[in-house]
Coordinates of C-alpha atoms in Angstrom, one line a residue:
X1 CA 89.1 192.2 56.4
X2 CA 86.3 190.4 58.4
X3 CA 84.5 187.3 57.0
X4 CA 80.9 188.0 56.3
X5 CA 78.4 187.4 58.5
X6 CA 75.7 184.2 58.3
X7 CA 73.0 187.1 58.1
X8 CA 74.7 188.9 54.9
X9 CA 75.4 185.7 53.1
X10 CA 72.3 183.4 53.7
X11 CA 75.0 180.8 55.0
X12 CA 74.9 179.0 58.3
X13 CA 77.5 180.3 61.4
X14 CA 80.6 178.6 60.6
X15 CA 80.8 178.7 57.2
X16 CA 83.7 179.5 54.9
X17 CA 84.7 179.7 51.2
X18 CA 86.6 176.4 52.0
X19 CA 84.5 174.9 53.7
X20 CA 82.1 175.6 50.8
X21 CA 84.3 174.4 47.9
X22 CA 84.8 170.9 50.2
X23 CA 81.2 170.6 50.2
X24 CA 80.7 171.3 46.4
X25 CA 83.9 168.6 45.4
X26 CA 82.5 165.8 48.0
X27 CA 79.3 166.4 45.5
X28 CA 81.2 165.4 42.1
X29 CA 83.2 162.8 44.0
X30 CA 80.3 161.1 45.9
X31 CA 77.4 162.0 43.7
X32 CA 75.4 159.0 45.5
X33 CA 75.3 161.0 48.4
X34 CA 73.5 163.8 46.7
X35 CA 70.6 163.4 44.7
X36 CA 69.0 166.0 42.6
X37 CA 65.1 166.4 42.8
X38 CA 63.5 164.8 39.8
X39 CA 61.0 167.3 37.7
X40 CA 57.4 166.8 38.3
X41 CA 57.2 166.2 34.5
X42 CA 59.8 165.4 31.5
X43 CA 62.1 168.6 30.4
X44 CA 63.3 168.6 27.2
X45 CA 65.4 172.1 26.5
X46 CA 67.3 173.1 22.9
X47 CA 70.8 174.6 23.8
X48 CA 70.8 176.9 20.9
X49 CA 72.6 180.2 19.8
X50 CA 73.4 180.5 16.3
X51 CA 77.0 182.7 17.4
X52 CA 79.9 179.3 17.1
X53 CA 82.5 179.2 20.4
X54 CA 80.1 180.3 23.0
X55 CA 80.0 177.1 24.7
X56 CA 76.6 175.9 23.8
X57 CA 78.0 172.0 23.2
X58 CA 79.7 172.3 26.2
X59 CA 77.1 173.4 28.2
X60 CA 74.7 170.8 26.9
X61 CA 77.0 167.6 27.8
X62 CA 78.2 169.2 31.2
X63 CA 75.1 169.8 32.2
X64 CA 73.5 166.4 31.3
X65 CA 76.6 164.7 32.5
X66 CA 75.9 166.5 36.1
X67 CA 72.4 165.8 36.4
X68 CA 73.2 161.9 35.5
X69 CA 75.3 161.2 37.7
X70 CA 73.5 162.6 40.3
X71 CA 70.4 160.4 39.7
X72 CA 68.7 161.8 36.6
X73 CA 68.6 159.7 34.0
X74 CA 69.3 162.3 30.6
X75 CA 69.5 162.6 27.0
X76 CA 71.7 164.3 24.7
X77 CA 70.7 164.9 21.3
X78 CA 73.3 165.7 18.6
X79 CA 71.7 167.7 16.4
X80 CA 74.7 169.7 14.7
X81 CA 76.8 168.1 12.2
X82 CA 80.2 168.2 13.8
X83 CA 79.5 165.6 16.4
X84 CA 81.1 167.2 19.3
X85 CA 78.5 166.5 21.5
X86 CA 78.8 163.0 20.6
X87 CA 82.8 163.3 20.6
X88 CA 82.9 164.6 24.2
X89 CA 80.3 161.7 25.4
X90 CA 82.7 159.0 23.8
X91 CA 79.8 157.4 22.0
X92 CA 80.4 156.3 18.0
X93 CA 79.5 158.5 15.7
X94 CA 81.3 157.2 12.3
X95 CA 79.1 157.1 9.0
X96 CA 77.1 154.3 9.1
X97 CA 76.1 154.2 13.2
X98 CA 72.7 154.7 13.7
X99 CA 72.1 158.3 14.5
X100 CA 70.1 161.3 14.9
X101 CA 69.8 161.3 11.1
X102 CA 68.1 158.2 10.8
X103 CA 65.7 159.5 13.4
X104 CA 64.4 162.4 11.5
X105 CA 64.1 160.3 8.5
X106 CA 62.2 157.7 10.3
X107 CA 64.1 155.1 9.6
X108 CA 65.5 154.4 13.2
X109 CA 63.7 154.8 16.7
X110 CA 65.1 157.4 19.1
X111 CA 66.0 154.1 21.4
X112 CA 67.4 152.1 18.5
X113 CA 69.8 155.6 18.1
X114 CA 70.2 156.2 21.4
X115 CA 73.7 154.9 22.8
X116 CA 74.8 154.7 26.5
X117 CA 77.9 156.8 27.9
X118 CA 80.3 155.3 29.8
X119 CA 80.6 158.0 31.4
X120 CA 77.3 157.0 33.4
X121 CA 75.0 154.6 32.9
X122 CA 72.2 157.4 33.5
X123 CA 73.7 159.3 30.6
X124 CA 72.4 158.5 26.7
X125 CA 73.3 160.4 23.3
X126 CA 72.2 160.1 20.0
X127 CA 74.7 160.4 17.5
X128 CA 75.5 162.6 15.3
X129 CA 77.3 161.6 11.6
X130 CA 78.7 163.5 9.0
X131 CA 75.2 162.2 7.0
X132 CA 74.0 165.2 8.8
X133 CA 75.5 167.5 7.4
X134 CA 73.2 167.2 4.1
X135 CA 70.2 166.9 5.8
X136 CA 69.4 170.3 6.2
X137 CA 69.3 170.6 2.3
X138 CA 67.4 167.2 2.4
X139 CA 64.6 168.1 4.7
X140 CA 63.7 170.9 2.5
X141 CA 61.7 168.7 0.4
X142 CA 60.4 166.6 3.0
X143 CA 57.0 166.7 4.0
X144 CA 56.3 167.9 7.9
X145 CA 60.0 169.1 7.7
X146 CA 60.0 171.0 10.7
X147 CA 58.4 168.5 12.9
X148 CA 60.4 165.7 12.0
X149 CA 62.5 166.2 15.4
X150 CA 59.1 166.4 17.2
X151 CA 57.5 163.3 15.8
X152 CA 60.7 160.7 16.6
X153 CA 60.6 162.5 20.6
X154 CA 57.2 161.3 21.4
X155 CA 56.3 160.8 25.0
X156 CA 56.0 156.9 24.5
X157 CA 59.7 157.0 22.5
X158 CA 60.9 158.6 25.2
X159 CA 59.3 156.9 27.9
X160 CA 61.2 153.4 26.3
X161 CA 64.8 155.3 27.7
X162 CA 63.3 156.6 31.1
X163 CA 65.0 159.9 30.7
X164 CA 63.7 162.7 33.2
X165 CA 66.0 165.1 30.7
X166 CA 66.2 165.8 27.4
X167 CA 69.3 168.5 26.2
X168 CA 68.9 169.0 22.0
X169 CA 72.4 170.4 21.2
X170 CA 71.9 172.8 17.6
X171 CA 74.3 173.7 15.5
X172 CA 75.4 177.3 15.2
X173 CA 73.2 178.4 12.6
X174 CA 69.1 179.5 12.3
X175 CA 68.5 176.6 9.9
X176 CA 66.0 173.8 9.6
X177 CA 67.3 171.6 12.1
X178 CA 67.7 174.1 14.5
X179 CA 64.2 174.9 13.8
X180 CA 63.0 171.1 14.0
X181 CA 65.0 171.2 17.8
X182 CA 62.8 174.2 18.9
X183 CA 59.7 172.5 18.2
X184 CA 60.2 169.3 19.3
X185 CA 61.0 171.2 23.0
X186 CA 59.4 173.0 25.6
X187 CA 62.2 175.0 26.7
X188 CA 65.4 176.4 25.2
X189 CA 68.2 177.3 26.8
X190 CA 70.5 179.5 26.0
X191 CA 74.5 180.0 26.6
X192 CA 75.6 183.9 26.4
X193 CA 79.4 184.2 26.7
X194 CA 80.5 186.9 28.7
X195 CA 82.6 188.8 26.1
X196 CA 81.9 192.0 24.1
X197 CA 79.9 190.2 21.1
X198 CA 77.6 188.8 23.6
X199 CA 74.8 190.1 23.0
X200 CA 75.2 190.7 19.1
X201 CA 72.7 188.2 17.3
X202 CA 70.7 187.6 20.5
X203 CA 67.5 189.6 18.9
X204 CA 67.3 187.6 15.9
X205 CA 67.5 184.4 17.9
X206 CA 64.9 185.6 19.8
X207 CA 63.0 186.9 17.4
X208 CA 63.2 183.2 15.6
X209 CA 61.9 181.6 18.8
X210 CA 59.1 183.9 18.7
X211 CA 58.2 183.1 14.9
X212 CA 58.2 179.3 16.5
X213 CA 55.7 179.9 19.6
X214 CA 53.3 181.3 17.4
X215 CA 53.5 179.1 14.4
X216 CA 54.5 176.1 15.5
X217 CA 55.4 174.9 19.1
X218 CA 53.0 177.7 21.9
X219 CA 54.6 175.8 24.3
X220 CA 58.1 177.0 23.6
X221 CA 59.7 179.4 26.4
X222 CA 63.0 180.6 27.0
X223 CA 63.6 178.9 30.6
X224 CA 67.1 179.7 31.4
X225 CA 70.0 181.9 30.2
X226 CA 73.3 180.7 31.0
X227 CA 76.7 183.0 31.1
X228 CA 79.8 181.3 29.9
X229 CA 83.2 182.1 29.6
X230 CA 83.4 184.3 32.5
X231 CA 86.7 185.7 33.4
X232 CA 86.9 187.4 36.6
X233 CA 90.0 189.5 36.2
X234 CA 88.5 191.6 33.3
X235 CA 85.6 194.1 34.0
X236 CA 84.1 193.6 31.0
X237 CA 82.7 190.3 31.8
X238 CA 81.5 191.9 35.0
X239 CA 79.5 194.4 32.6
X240 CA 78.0 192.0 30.1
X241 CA 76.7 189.8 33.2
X242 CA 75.2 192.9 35.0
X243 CA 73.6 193.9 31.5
X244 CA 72.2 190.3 30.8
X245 CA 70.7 189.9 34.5
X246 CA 69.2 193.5 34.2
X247 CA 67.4 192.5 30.2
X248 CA 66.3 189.3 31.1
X249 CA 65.8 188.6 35.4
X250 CA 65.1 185.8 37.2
X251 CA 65.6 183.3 33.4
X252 CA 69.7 183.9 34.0
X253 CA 71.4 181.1 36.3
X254 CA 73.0 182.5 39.4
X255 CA 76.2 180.2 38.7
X256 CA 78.4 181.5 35.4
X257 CA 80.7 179.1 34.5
X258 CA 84.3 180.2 34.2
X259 CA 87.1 180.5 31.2
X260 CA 88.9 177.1 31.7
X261 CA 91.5 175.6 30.0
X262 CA 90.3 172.0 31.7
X263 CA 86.8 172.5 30.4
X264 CA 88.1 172.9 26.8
X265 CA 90.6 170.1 26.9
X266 CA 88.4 167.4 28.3
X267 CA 85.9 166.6 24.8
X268 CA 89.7 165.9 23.5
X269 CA 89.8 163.1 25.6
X270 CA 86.1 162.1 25.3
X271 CA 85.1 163.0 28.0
X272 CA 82.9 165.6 30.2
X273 CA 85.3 168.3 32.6
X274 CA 82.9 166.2 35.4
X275 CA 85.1 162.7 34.3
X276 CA 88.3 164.6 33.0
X277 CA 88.6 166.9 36.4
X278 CA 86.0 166.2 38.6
X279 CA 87.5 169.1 41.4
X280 CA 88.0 171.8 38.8
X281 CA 86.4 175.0 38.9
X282 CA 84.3 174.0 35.7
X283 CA 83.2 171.1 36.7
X284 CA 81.8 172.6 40.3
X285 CA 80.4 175.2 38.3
X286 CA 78.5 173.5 35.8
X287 CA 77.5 170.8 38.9
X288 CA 76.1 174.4 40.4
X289 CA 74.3 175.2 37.3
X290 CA 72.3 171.4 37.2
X291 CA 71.5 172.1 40.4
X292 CA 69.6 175.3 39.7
X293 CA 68.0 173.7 36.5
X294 CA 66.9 171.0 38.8
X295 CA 65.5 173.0 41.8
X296 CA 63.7 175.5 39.2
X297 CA 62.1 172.5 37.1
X298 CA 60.3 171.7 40.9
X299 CA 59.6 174.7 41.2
X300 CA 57.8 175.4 38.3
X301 CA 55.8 172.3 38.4
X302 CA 54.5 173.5 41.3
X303 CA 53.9 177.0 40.5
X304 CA 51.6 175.5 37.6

């Protein structure tokens, strides 16, 4: 079988798969050496789908691990009360740490919340502690209880971190704090597993972000869709990413991250699959996918 040609592939003469997958390692190993484009203005995206085990936590650290340590300083908000975002960033999370939960009560600053990763000093979290977990019931009563997200991530509160990202990671429900996370954004993004359920649910999530754009946030879009789970050998998850990229165009990422063992071992050892394997075919693939998040926020703030 002949290798394609540069004109059928968009590559230059000389290129090969190898020579490709080099490239793409060199990128996680030397990040220094290649800097992603910062957005013309702040991003601040909710990772949300309410369907559990779709890799919406992992997609949220992974991709704000892979734009920090390629020069963009980011944010990760735990907003769901497990605290796997904040388990797989290594940051403390025990009852009692200062944590997204003191934010939306007002009682703590996002900066006074907001703890460094050592996994790069361009990469902060806010916490999230099992105090959480009653907050939903708690916010009920509260006055402004959907804006309470909204009103700790002000530009100026922001602004004190020097973030160029923020990634809100929900928990896997349609509740209040889920809510509060799509309000306080301008974008959500949202990770579709490549599996037969897929899709199921998708309508009423979208249906929710709609209720939000009208009521309270216009600004809200969905900005990017993002296949997980992919596994090549089955042609099943061939269909369900034909069938997303027909429904919803040019929002889907080009890169689909694969199935990988690596990728759901590495939060066990607190860390990101970009510190835990850093030449593994998750950790290229969601390097590939901050890349296109990071060329698409340029573009857009030109297009505007």
């Amino acid at each position: 079988m002949n290798p394609p040609s540069s004109a059928n592939t968009g590559h230059d003469v000389g290129w090969t798969p190898i020579a490709e997958e080099a490239m793409r390692a060199a990128r996680v190993l030397h990040p220094e050496s290649y800097q992603l484009p910062k957005p013309d203005r702040r991003r601040v995206l909710t990772v949300a789908n309410q369907k559990g085990g779709v890799g919406k936590t992992t997609s949220a650290v992974n991709l704000a691990a892979a734009l920090a340590v390629h020069g963009l300083k980011t944010l990760v908000v735990d907003l769901d009360p497990q605290g796997n975002a904040s388990t797989a960033l290594n940051v403390e999370h025990r009852s009692g740490t200062p944590s997204v939960y003191e934010v939306l009560l007002g009682e703590v600053t996002l900066a006074d919340a907001a703890a460094v990763s050592e996994q790069s000093p361009n990469l902060f979290c806010v916490p999230a502690t099992i105090d959480l977990a009653g907050a939903e019931i708690e916010l009920v009563s509260m006055a402004s209880r959907e804006t309470r997200l909204k009103e700790a991530l002000t530009s100026d509160a922001i602004d004190q971190l020097g973030v160029d990202y923020v990634f809100i990671d929900c928990p896997p429900s349609l509740g209040l704090l889920t809510v509060n996370a799509m309000v306080a954004a301008q974008e959500v993004l949202i990770p579709i597993q490549c599996e037969y359920y897929a899709l199921e649910g998708l309508g009423q999530l979208l249906s929710n972000i709609e209720l939000v754009q009208q009521h309270l946030n216009r600004e809200l879009a969905v900005s990017t869709i993002l296949l997980t789970m992919y596994d090549g050998r089955t042609k099943l998850a061939d269909q369900v990413t034909q069938e997303v990229r027909n429904h919803f165009g040019e929002v889907v990422l080009k890169t689909v991250i694969p199935r990988s063992v690596k990728v759901s071992e590495a939060p066990g050892y607190g860390q990101t699959i970009l510190a835990y394997d850093p030449g593994s075919r998750g950790a290229l693939s969601y390097l590939d996918a901050a890349r296109e998040i990071a060329e698409r926020g340029v573009k857009n703030g030109e297009n505007q």
